[in-house]
Coordinates of C-alpha atoms in Angstrom, one line a residue:
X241 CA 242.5 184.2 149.9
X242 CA 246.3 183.6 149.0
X243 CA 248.5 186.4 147.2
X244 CA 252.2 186.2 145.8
X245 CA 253.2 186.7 149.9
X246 CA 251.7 184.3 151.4
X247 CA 253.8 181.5 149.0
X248 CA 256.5 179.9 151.1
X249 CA 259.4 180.8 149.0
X250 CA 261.4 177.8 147.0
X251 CA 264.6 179.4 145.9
X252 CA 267.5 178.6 144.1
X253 CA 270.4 180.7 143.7
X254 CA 271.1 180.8 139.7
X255 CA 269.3 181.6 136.5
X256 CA 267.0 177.8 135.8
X257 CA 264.5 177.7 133.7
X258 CA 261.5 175.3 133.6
X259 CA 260.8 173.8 130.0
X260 CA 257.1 172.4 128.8
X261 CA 258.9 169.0 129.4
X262 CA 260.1 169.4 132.9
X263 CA 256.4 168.9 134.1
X264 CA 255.0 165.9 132.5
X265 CA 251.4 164.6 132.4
X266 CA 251.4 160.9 132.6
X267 CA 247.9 159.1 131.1
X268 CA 245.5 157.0 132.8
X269 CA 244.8 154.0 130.9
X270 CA 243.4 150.8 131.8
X271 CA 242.4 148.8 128.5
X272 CA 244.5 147.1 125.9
X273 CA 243.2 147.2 122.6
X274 CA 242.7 143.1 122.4
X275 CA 240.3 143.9 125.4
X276 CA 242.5 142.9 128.5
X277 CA 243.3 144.9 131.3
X278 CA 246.8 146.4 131.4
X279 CA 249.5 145.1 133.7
X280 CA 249.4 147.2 136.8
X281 CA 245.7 148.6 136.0
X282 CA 242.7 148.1 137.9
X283 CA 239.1 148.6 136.5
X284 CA 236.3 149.8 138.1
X285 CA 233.3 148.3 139.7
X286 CA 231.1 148.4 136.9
X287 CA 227.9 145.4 136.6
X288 CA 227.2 144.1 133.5
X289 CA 223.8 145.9 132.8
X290 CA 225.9 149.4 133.2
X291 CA 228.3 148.0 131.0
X292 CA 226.5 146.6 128.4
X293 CA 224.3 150.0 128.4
X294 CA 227.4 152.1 127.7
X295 CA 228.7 150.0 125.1
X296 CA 224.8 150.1 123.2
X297 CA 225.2 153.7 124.0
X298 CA 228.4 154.5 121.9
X299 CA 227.4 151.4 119.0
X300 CA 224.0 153.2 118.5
X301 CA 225.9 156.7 117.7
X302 CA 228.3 155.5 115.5
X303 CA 225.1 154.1 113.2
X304 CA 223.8 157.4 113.9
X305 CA 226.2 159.0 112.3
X306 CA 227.0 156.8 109.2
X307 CA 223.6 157.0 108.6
X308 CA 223.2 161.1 108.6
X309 CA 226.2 161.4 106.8
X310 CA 224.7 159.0 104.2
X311 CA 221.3 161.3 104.4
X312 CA 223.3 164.7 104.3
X313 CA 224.6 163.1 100.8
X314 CA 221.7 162.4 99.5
X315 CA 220.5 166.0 100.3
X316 CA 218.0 164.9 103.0
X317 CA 219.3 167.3 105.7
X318 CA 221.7 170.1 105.1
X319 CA 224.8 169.2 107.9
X320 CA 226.0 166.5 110.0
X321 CA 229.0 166.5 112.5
X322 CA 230.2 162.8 114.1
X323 CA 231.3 161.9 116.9
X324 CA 232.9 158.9 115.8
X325 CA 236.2 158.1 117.4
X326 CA 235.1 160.0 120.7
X327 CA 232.1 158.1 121.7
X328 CA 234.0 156.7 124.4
X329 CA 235.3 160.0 125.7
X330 CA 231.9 161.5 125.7
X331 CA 229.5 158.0 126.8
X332 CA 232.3 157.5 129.4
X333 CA 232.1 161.0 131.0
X334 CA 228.4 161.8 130.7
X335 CA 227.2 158.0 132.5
X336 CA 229.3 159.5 135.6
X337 CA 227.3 162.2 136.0
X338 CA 223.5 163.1 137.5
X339 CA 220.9 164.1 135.9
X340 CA 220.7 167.0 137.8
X341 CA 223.9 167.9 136.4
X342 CA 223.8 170.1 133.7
X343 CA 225.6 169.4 130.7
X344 CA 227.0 172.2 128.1
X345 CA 228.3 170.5 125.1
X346 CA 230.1 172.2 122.1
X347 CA 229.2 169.9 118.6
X348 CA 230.0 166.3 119.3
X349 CA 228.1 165.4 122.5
X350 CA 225.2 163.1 121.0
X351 CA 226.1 160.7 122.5
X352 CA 226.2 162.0 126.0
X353 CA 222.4 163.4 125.5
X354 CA 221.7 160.0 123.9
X355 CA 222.6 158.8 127.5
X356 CA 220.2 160.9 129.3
X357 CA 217.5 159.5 127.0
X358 CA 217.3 162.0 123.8
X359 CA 214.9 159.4 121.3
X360 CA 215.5 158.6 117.7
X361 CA 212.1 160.3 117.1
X362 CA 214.3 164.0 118.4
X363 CA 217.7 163.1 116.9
X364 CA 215.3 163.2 113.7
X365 CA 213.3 166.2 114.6
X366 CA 215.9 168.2 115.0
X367 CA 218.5 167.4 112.4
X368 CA 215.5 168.2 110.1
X369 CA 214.3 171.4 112.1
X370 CA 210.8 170.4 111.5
X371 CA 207.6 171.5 113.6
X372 CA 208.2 168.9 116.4
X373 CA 212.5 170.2 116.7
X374 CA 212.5 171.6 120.9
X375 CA 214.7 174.0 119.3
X376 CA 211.4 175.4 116.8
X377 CA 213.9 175.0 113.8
X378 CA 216.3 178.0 114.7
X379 CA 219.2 175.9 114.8
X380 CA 221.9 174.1 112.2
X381 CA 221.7 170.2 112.7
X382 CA 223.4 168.5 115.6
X383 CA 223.0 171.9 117.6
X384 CA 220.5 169.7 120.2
X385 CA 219.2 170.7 123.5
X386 CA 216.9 169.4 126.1
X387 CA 215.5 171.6 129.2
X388 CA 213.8 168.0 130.1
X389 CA 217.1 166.1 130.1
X390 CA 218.8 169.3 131.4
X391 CA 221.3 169.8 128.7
X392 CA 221.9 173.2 127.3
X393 CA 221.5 174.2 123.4
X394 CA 224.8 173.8 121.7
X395 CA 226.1 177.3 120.3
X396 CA 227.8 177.5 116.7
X397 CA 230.8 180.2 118.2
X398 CA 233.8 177.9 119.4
X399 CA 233.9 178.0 123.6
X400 CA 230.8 180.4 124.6
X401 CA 229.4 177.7 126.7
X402 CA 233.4 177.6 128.9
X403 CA 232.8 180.7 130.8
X404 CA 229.0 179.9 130.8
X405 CA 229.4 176.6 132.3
X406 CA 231.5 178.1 135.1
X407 CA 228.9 180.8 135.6
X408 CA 225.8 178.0 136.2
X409 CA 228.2 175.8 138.1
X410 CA 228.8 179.5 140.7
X411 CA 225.0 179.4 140.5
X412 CA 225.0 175.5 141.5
X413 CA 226.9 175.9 144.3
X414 CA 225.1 179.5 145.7
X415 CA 222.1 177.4 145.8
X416 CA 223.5 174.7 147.6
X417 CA 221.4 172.2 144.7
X418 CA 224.8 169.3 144.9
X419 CA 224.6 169.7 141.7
X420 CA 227.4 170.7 139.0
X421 CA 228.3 171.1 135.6
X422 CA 229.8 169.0 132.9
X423 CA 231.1 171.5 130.0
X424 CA 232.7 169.6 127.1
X425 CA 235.6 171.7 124.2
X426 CA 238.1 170.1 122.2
X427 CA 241.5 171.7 122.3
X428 CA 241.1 174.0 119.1
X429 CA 238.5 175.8 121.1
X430 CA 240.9 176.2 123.8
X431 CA 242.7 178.3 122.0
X432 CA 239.8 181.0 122.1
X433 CA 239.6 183.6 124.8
X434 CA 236.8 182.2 126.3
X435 CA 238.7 178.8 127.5
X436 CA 241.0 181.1 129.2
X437 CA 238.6 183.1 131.0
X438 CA 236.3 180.3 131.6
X439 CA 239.0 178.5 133.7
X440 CA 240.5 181.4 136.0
X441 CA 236.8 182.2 136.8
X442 CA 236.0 178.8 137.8
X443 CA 239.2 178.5 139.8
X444 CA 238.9 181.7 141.5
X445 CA 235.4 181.2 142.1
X446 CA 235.8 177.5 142.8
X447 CA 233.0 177.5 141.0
X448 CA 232.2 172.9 140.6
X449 CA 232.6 172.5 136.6
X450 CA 234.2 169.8 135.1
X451 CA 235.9 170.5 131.7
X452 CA 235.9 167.7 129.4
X453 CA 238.6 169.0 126.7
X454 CA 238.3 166.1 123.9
X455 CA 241.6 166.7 121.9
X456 CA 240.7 164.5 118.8
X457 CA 244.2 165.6 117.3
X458 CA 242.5 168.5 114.6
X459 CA 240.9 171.7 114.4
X460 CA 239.0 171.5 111.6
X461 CA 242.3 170.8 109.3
X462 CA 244.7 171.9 111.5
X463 CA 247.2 169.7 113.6
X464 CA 247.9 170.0 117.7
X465 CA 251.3 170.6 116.9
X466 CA 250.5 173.8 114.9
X467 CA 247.7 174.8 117.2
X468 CA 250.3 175.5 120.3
X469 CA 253.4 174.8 121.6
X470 CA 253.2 173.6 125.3
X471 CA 252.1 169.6 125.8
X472 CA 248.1 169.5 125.3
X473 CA 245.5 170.8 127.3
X474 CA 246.3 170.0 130.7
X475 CA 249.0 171.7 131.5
X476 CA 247.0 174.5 131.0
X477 CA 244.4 173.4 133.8
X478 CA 247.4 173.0 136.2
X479 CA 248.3 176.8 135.4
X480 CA 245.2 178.1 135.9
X481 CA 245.4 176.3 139.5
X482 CA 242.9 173.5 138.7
X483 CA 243.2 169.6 139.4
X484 CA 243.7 168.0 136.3
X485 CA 244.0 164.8 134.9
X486 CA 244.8 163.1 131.0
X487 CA 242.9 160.2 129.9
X488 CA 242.8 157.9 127.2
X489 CA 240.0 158.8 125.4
X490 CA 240.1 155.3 123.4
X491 CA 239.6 153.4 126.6
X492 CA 236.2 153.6 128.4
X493 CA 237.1 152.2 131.3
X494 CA 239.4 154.7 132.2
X495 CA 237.4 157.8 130.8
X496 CA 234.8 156.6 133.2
X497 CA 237.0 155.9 135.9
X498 CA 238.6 159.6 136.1
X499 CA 235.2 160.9 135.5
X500 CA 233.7 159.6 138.7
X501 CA 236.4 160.9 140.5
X502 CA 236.1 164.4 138.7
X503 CA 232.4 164.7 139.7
X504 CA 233.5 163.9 143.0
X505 CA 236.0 166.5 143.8
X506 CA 233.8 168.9 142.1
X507 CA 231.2 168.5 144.2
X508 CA 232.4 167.9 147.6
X509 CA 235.4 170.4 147.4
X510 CA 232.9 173.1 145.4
X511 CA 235.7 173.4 142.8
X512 CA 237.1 173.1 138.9
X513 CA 238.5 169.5 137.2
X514 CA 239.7 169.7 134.1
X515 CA 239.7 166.0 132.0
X516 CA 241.5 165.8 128.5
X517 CA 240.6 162.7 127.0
X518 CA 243.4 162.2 124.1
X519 CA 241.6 160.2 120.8
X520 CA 241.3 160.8 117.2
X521 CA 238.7 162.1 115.1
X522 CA 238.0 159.3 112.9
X523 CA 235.7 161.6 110.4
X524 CA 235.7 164.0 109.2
X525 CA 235.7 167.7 110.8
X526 CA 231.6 168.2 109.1
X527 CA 230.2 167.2 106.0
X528 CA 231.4 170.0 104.8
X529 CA 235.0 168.8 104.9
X530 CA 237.9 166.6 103.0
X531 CA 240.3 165.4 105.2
X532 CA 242.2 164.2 102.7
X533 CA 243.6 167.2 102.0
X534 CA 245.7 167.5 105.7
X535 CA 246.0 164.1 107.2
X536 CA 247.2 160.5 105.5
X537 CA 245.1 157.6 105.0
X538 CA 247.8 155.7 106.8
X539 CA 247.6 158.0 110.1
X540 CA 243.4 157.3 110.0
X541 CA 244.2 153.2 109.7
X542 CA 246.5 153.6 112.1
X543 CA 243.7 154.8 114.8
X544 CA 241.2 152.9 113.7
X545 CA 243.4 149.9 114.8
X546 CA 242.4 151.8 118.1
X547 CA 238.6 152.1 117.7
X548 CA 237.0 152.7 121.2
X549 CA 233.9 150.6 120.4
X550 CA 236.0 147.7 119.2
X551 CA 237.8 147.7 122.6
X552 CA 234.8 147.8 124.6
X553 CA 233.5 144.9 122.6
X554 CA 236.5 142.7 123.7
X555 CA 236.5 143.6 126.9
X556 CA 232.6 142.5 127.1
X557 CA 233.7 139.3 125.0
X558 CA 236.4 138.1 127.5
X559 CA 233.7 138.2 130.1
X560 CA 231.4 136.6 128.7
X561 CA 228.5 139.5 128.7
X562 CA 228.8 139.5 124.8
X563 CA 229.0 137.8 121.6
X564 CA 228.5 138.1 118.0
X565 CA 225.2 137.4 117.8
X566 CA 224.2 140.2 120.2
X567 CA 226.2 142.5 117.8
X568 CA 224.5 141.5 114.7
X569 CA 221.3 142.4 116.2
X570 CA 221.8 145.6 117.5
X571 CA 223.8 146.8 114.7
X572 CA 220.7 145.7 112.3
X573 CA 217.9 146.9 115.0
X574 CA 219.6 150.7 115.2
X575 CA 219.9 150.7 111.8
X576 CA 216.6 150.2 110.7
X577 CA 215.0 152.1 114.1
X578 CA 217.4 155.2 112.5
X579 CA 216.4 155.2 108.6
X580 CA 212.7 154.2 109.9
X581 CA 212.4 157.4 111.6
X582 CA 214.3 159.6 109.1
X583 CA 211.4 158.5 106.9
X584 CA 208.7 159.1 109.5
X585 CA 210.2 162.4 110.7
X586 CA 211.0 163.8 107.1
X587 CA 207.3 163.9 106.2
X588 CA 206.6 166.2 109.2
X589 CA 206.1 169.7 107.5
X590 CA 208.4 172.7 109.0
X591 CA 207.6 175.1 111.9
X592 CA 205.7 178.3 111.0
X593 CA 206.6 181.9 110.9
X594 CA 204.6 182.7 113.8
X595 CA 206.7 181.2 116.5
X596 CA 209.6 182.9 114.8
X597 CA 210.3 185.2 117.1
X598 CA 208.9 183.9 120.5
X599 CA 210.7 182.6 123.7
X600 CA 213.6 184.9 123.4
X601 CA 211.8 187.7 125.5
X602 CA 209.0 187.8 127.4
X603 CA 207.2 190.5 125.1
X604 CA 209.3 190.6 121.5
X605 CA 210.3 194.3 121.5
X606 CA 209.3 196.9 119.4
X607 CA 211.8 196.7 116.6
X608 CA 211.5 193.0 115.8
X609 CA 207.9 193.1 115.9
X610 CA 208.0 195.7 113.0
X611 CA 210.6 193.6 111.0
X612 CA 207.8 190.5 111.4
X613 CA 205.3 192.3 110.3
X614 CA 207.7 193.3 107.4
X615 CA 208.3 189.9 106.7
X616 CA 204.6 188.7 106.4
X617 CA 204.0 191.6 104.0
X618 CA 206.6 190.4 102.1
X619 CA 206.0 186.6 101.6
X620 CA 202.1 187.4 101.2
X621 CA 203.5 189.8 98.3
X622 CA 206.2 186.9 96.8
X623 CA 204.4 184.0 97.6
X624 CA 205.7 182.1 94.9
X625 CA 209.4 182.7 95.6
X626 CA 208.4 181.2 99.0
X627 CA 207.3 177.4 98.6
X628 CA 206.6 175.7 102.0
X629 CA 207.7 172.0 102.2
X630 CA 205.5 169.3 104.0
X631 CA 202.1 171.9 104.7
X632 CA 203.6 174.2 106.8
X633 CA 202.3 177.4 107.1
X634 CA 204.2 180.9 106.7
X635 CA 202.1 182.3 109.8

């Protein structure tokens, strides 16, 4: 282990001071936004089935989300968040990884548990927390897990699953499983406590995480350049003594390029990468937001002229593995496969009382035991303040 003496000393002999600028972080970026490969660029070996798969991947989540926004309106489910603008940056890391990998998402990852295999039929089940959700209905919408497709429940609280993720990937590596962990934040939760501690225990642990920081430009309705001062994310990942590199998170191509390498040097040096994948969140923050009120329609046209799917689909187009016709029809088969199974799933009646309090102990203690009972007692004593939707029963 190093300490302050063992650094070879670089001196100078006056007062110099090193500014946020004096260390820049250059971007890797391999696709022009017509589709063509940039001057000087090289893309990676990728067959046509793989990239056909990614682009259907990140095409069938933006129709996802139009289509739940357009149901949260109508009052069919209570809360949507979308991913749109980012599908790149998350399709692009999560097809690098294993499925032995775990993955530890924060609210905008549907599409990289859409990769591993999540169905419509689940999206459905548990956007409506109905009897079939995995999650038993305990969550908000979009908070999805999978023990099958080994992706860990999405928390509400901004960056809980930082520090976790560097505490399974420790785990990983103690059990020698050559496996690691993909944790994805976007840079307003790097400005909680727990980004900070997450990274210095990786790094002193060299514990193999990769962070995936998706800096979409806005927390909620407030700007990068009023979240912090230094240049992004990444210089942060540099401080904290990990390697680190900054992507354009517009351009699949090279989001799945630095992710391959990531995994790599995760795994075989058992040790921290930090990604930042620089994009633009195209929605808004949640349904439950107006973006309108902090940000110009101008600014929004501006990266839509940027759209990551619409660059994938030129790249595809110039050789020759796609064409309109193929676009049509996926674009009209997700669309009706979504609304088919909203229809299907939203009959389903909810989950029951009596699972309320299973799973999170082995034996449900004492005291919550006694408030279930209260609660029974209760509804049995209200039971018209308490209508149950679809024939569910109250337990």
């Amino acid at each position: 282990m190093s300490s302050a003496s063992d650094v070879k000393p670089n001196l100078m002999h006056k007062a110099q001071f090193i500014e946020g600028h004096d260390l820049p972080i250059p971007t890797l970026s391999i696709l022009n936004a017509d589709g063509s490969i940039q001057a000087g660029a090289e893309a990676p070996e990728m067959d046509q089935e793989t990239a056909i798969k990614l682009y259907r991947n990140m095409v069938y989540i933006r129709v996802l989300d139009e289509r739940m926004i357009s149901a949260q309106r109508q009052g069919r489910l209570s809360f949507y968040l979308t991913c749109a603008g980012e599908e790149a940056a998350v399709t692009g890391t999560a097809a690098a990884f294993s499925m032995k990998d775990m993955i530890m998402g924060q609210y905008r990852e549907q599409a990289a548990i859409r990769w591993r295999g999540f169905t419509t039929e689940q999206f459905m089940n548990q956007l409506l927390s109905n009897e079939d959700d995995l999650g038993k209905g305990r969550q908000m919408p979009v908070h999805y897990g999978s023990n099958e497709l080994n992706f860990m429940t999405i928390s509400s609280p901004l960056g809980t699953q930082i520090p976790q993720a560097a505490g399974y990937a420790y785990a990983q590596k103690l059990q020698g499983n050559q496996a690691c962990t993909l944790c994805y934040f976007g840079e307003g939760a790097a400005s909680e406590g727990d980004f900070h501690a997450g990274l210095n225990m990786a790094a002193v642990l060299n514990c193999p995480v990769v962070f995936v920081c998706r800096n979409n430009g806005y927390a909620i309705s407030t700007p990068a350049e009023e979240q912090f001062k230094g240049d992004g994310i990444a210089p942060r990942g540099v401080g904290y003594g990990i390697k680190t590199i900054r992507v354009d998170g517009n351009d699949i191509l090279a989001v799945y390029t630095a992710s391959i390498e990531a995994r790599r040097i995760a795994l075989e040096n058992n040790e921290p990468v930090l990604v930042e994948t620089m994009s633009y969140r195209l929605g808004a923050h949640s349904t439950s937001d107006d973006p309108s009120g902090y940000r110009s329609k101008d600014e929004e046209d501006k990266w839509r002229e940027k759209d990551p799917i619409e660059r994938m689909q030129n790249w595809l187009e110039s050789k020759g593995w796609w064409n309109g016709e193929e676009e049509k029809a996926i674009l009209e088969g997700y669309r009706k496969e979504v609304l088919d199974a909203l229809k299907r799933v939203e009959k389903k009646p909810m989950p029951g009382i009596d699972e309320l309090i299973t799973d999170v102990y082995d034996t449900p203690p004492a005291h919550l035991q006694k408030q279930y009972a209260e609660l029974k007692e209760h509804i049995a004593k209200y039971p018209e303040n308490y209508p149950v939707a679809g024939g569910a029963k109250h337990g």
